Structures are given as C-alpha cells and as structure tokens.
Short mmCIF file of the C-alpha atoms (twelve columns), coordinates in Angstrom:
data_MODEL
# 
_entry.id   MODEL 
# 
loop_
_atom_site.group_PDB 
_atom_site.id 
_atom_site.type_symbol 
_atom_site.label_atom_id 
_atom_site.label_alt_id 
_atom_site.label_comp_id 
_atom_site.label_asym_id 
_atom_site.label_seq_id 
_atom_site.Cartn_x 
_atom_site.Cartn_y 
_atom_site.Cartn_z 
_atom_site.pdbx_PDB_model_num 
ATOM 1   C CA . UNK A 1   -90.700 -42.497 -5.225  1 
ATOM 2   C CA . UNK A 2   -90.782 -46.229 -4.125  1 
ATOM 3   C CA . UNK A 3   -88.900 -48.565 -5.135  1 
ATOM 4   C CA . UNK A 4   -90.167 -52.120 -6.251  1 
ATOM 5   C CA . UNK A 5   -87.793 -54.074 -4.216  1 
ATOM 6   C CA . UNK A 6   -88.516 -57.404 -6.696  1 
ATOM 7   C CA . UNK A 7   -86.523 -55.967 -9.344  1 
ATOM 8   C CA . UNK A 8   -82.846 -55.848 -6.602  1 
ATOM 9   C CA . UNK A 9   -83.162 -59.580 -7.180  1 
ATOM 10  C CA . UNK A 10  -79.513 -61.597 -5.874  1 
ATOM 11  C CA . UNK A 11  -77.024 -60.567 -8.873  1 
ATOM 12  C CA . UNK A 12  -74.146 -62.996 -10.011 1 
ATOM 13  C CA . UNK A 13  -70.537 -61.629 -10.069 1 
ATOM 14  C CA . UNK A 14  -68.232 -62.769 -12.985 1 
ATOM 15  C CA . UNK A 15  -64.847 -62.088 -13.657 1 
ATOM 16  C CA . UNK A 16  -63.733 -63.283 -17.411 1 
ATOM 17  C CA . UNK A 17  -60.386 -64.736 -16.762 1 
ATOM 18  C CA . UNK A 18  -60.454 -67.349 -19.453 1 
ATOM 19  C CA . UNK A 19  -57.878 -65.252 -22.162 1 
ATOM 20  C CA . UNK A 20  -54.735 -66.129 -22.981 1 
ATOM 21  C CA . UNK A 21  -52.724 -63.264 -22.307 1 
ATOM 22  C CA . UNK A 22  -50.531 -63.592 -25.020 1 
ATOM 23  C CA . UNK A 23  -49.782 -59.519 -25.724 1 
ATOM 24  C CA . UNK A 24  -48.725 -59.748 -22.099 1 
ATOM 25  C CA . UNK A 25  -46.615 -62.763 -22.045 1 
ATOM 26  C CA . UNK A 26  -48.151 -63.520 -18.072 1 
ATOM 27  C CA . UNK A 27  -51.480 -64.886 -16.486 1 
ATOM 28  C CA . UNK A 28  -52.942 -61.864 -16.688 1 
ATOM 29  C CA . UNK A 29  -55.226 -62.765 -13.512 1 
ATOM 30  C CA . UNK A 30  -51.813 -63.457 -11.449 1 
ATOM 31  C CA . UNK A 31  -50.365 -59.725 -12.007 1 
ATOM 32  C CA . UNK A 32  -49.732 -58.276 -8.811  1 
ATOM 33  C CA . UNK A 33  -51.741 -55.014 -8.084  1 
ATOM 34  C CA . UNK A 34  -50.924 -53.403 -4.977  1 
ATOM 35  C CA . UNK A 35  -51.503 -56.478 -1.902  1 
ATOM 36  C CA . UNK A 36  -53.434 -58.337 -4.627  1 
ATOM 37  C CA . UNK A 37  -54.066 -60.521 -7.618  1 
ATOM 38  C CA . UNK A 38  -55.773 -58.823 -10.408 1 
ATOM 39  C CA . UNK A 39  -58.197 -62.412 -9.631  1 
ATOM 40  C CA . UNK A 40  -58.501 -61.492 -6.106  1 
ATOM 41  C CA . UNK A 41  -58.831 -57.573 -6.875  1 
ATOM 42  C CA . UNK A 42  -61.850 -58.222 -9.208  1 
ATOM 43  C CA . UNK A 43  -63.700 -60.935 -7.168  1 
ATOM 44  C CA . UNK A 44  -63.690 -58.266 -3.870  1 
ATOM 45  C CA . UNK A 45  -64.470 -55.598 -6.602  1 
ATOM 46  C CA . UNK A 46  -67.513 -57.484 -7.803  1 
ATOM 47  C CA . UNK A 47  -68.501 -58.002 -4.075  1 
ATOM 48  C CA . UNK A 48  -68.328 -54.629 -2.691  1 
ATOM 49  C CA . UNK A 49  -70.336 -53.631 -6.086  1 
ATOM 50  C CA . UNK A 50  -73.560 -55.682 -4.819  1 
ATOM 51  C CA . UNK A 51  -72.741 -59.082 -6.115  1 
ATOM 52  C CA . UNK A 52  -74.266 -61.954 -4.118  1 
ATOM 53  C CA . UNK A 53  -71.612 -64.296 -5.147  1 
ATOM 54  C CA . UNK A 54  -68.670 -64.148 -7.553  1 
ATOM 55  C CA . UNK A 55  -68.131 -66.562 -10.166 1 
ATOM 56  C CA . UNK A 56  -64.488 -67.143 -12.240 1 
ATOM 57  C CA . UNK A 57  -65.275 -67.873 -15.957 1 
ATOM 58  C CA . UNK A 58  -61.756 -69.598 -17.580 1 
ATOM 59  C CA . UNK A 59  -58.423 -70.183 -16.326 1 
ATOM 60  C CA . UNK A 60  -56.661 -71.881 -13.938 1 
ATOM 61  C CA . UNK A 61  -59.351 -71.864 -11.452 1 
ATOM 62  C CA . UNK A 62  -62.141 -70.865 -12.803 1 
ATOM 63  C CA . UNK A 63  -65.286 -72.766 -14.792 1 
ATOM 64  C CA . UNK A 64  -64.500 -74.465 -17.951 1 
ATOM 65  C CA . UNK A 65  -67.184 -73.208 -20.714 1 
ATOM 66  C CA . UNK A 66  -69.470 -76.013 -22.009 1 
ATOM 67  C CA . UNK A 67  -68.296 -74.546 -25.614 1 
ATOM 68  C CA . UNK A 68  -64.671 -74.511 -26.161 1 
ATOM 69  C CA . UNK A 69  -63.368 -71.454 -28.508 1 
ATOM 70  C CA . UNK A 70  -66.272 -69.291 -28.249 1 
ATOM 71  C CA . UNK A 71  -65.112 -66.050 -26.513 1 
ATOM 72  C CA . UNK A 72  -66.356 -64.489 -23.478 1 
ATOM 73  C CA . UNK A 73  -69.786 -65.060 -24.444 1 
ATOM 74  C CA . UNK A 74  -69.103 -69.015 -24.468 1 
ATOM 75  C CA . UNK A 75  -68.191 -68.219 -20.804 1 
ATOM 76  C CA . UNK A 76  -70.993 -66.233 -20.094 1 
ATOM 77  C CA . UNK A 77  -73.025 -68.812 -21.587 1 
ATOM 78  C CA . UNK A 78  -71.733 -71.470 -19.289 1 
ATOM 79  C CA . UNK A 79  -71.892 -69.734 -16.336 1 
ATOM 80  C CA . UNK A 80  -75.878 -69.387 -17.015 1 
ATOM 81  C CA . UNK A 81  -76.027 -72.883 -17.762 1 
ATOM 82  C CA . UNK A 82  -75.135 -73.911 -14.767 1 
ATOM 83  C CA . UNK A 83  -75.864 -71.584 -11.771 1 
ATOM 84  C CA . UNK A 84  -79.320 -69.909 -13.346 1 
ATOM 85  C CA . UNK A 85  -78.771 -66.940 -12.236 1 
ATOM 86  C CA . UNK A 86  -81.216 -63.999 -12.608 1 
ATOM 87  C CA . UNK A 87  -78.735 -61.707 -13.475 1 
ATOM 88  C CA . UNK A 88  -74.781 -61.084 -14.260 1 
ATOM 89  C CA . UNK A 89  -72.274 -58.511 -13.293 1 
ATOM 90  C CA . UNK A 90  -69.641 -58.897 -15.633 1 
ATOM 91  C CA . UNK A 91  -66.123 -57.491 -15.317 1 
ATOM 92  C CA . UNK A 92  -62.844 -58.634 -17.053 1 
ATOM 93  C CA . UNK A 93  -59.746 -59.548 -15.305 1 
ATOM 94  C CA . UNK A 94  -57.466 -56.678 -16.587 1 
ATOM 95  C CA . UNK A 95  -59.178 -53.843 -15.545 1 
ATOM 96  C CA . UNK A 96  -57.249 -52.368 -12.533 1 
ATOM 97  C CA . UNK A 97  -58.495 -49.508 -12.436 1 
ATOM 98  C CA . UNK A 98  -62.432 -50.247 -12.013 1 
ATOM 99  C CA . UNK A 99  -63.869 -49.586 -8.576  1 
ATOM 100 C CA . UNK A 100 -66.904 -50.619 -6.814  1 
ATOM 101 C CA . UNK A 101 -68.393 -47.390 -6.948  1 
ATOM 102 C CA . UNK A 102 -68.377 -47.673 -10.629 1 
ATOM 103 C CA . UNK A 103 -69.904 -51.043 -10.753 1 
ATOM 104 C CA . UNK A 104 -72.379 -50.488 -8.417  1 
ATOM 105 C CA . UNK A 105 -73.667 -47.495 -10.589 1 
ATOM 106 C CA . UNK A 106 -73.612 -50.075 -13.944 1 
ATOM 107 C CA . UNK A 107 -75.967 -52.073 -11.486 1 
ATOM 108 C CA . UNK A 108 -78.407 -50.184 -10.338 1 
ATOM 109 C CA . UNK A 109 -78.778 -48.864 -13.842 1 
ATOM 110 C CA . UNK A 110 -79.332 -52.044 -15.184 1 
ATOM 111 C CA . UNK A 111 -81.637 -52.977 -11.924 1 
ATOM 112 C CA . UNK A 112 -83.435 -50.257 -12.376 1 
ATOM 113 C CA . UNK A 113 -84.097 -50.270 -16.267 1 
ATOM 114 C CA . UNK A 114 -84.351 -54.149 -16.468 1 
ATOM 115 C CA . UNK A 115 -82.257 -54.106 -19.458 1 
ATOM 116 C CA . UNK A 116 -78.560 -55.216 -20.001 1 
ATOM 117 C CA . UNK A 117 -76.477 -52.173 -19.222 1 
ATOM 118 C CA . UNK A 118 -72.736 -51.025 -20.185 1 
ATOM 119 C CA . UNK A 119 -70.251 -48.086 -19.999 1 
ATOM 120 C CA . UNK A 120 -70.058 -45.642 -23.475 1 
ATOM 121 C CA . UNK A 121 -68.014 -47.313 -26.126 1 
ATOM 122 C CA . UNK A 122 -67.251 -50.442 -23.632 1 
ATOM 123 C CA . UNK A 123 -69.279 -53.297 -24.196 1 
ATOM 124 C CA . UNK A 124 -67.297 -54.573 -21.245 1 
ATOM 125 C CA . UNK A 125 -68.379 -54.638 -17.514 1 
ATOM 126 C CA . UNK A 126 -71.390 -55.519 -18.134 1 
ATOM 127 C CA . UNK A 127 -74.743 -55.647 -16.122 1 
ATOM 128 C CA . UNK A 128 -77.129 -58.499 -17.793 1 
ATOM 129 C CA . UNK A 129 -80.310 -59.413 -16.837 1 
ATOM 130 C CA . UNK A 130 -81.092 -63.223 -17.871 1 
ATOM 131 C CA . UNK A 131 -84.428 -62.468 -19.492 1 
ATOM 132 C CA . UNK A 132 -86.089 -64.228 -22.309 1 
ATOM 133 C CA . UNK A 133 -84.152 -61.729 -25.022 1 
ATOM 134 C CA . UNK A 134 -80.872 -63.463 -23.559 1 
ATOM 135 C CA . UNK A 135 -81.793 -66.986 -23.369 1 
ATOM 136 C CA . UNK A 136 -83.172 -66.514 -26.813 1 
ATOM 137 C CA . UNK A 137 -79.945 -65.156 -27.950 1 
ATOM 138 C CA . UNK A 138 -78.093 -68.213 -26.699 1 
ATOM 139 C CA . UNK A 139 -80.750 -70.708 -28.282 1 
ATOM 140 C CA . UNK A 140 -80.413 -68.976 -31.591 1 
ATOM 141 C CA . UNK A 141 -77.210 -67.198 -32.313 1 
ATOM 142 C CA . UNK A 142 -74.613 -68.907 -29.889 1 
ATOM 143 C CA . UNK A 143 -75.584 -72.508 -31.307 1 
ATOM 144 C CA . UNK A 144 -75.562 -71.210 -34.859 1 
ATOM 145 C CA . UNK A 145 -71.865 -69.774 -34.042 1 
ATOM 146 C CA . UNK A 146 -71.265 -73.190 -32.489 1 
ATOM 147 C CA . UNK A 147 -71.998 -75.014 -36.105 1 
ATOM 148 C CA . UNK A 148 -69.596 -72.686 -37.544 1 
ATOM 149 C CA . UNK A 149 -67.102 -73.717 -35.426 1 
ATOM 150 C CA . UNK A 150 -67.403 -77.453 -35.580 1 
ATOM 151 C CA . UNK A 151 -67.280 -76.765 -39.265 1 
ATOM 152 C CA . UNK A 152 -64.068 -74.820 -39.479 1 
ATOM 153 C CA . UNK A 153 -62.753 -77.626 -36.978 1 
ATOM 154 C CA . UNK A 154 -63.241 -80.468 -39.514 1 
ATOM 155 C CA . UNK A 155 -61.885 -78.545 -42.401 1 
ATOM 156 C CA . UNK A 156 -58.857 -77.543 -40.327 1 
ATOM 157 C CA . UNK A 157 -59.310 -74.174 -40.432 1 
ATOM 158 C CA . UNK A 158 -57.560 -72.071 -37.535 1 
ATOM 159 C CA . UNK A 159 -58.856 -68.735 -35.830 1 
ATOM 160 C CA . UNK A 160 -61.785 -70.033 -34.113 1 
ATOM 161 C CA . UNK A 161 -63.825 -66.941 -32.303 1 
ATOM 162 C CA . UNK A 162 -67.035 -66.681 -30.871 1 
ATOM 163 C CA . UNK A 163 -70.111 -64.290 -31.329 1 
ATOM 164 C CA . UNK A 164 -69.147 -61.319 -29.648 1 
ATOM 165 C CA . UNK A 165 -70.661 -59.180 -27.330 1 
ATOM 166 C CA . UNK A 166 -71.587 -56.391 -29.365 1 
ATOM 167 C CA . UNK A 167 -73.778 -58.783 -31.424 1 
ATOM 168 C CA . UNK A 168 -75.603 -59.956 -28.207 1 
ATOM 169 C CA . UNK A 169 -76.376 -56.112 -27.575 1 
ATOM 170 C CA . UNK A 170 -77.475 -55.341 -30.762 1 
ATOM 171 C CA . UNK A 171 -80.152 -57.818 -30.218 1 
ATOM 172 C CA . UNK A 172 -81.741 -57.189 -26.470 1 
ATOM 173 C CA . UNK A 173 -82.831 -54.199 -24.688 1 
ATOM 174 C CA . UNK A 174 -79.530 -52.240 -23.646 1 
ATOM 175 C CA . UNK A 175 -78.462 -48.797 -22.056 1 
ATOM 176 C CA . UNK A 176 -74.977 -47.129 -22.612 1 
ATOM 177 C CA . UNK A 177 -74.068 -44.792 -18.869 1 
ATOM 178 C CA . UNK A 178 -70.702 -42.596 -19.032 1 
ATOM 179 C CA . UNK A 179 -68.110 -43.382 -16.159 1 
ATOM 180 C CA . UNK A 180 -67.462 -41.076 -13.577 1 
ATOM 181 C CA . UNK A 181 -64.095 -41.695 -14.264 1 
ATOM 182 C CA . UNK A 182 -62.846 -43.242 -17.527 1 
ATOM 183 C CA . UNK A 183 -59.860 -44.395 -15.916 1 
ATOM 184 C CA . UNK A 184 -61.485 -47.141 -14.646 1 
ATOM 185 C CA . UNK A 185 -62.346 -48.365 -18.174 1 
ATOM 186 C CA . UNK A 186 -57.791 -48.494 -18.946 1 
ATOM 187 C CA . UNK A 187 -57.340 -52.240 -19.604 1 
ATOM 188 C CA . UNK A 188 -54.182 -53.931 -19.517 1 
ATOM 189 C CA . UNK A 189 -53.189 -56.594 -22.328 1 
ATOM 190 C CA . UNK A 190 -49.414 -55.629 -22.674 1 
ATOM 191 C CA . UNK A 191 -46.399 -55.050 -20.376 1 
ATOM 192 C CA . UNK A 192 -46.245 -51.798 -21.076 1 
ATOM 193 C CA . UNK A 193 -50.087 -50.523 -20.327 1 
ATOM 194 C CA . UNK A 194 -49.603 -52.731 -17.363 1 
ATOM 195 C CA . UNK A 195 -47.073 -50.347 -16.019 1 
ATOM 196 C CA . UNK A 196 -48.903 -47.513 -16.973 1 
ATOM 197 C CA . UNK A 197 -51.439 -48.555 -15.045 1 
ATOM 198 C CA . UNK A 198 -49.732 -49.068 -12.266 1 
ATOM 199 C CA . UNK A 199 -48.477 -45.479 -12.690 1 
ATOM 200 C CA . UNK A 200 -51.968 -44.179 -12.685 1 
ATOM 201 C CA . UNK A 201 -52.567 -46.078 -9.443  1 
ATOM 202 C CA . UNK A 202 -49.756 -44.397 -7.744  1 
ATOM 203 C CA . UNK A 203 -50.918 -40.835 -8.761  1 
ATOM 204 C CA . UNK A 204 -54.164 -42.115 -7.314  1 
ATOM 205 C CA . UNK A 205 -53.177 -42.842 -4.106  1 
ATOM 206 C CA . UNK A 206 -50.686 -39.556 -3.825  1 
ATOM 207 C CA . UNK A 207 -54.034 -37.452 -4.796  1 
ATOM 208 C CA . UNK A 208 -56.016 -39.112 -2.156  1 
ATOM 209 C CA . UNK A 209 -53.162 -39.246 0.507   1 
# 
C-alpha cells in the first residue's frame, strides 16, 4: 500500500525542561547520563527519532512560555506560538531510558493516524499534530485556565498549575500504543530513581555487550 507522503510533513522536537526539580534537589536536564546531559541526550534522541529540529521548552536555555505557571502545556503552547509548527514530538527531560526507536514508532503512529498519539498510561512523549482540535483547545481551555490564574494571583493564593495534558487528550482525536519496552517510560524525579536508572542502563549495556 502507498503511502501519502503529505501526511510525513517536517515534525518539531521538544524536550520539556522547564520543571523545577525539586524531588531531585539538581537541574534535572544537567544530570550526567553516560558522555551526556540528560539536555543533550534528549535533543539527539528527538533527532534520531525523525525530528526536523529540536526545540528546549523552560530552563536555563530553553524558551520562556508566553504564560508563566501553566505547566507543560503553557510550554507547549508557546512553542506553537512562535515556530508554527505542523506537528510536535514531545519528550520530557528525565526520561533516560527512552530511545529513538521508541519515538520513532510514537511518530509514525501519530503520522500515520493524524491524531495526537501517546504510550499506555503515559500521557507523556507525546506525538501532536497542530490541527484545528489543538488550536481550539488553546483558544478555549488554556485562556480560561489563564483567568484562573490571574485570579488566584490577585487574591494571593499559592499553587498555581496549569491545564494538564490529560485534559487536552480528552478533548482531540488521540491513540494510546504499548512500548516495546516499558523501561523506556522509568522517569527520574528523585536521587534515588536516578540511580536506579542508571543501574538499569548498566544491565543494558552488559546485555548488549
């Protein structure tokens, strides 16, 4: 069967590196994994999986969003914003176990199906078309959430969050694929997963060797 080679349209890389990293007490996107820096790691990740270019959303050198205190979709947001992309590849910054073999699969998936497309129970990487469902999303419920905030900000009120992702997927066209390997899906946020990661990486490389 033929292939419509419109639909493989140039796809945006982004790596959400805008957290705080509290539970881990570091830059997460400075951790050191193997030769590289979980920032590094995910940009050539992204690239090898088919992105055309690779975007940072948040942190040190990475784009600021045009919302402040919205989440990773305020990021997401802003990246669309400005670079009009026709689609996203989405990965965060503590996942060092995701490959490009992975991502690519997420991808072509999502290429394939023209709908926003995720791993089972991970609403995170994420392939996202930037359709009309999307920019309708952002119009409507990203503003809305936007209000709210401004609102809690003049009362003084403190835990300011964003829409989250889930609630964008619950409103476009979506498809849920399994993993080859769920490993890839083990993100860090403390010390401790950190090092079991890094454990798992190890037994990786002595399986392969």
């Amino acid at each position: 069967m033929s292939v419509d080679n419109t639909l493989f349209q140039p796809c945006l890389g982004v790596v959400l590196a805008g957290g705080k990293s509290s539970r881990m007490g570091e830059n997460k996107a400075n951790l050191q994994r193997e030769t590289q820096d979980m920032l590094s790691y995910s940009k050539s990740v992204l690239k090898s999986a088919g992105s055309s270019h690779v975007i940072v959303s948040g942190g040190e050198k990475g784009i600021d969003d045009l919302v402040a205190n919205m989440g990773p979709l305020g990021g997401i947001q802003s990246i669309i914003e400005q670079f009009k992309p026709k689609s996203l590849l989405i990965l965060p910054v503590d996942l060092p176990l995701m490959t490009s073999g992975e991502l690519a699969a997420l991808k072509q998936v999502g290429e394939l199906s023209q709908r926003a497309c995720y791993f089972t129970d991970n609403f995170l990487p994420l392939y996202l078309p930037v359709n009309a469902f999307v920019e309708q999303f952002f119009q409507q419920s990203l503003f809305r959430e936007h209000a709210q905030v401004a609102s809690k900000k003049s009362t003084g009120k403190r835990n300011l969050s964003g829409p989250s992702v889930r609630s964008l997927l619950a409103q476009i066209p979506h498809n849920a694929i399994k993993p080859k390997n769920d490993q890839c899906l083990f993100n860090t946020n403390t010390p401790e997963q950190w090092q079991q990661a890094k454990q798992l990486l190890s037994l990786q490389r002595k399986s392969h060797v």
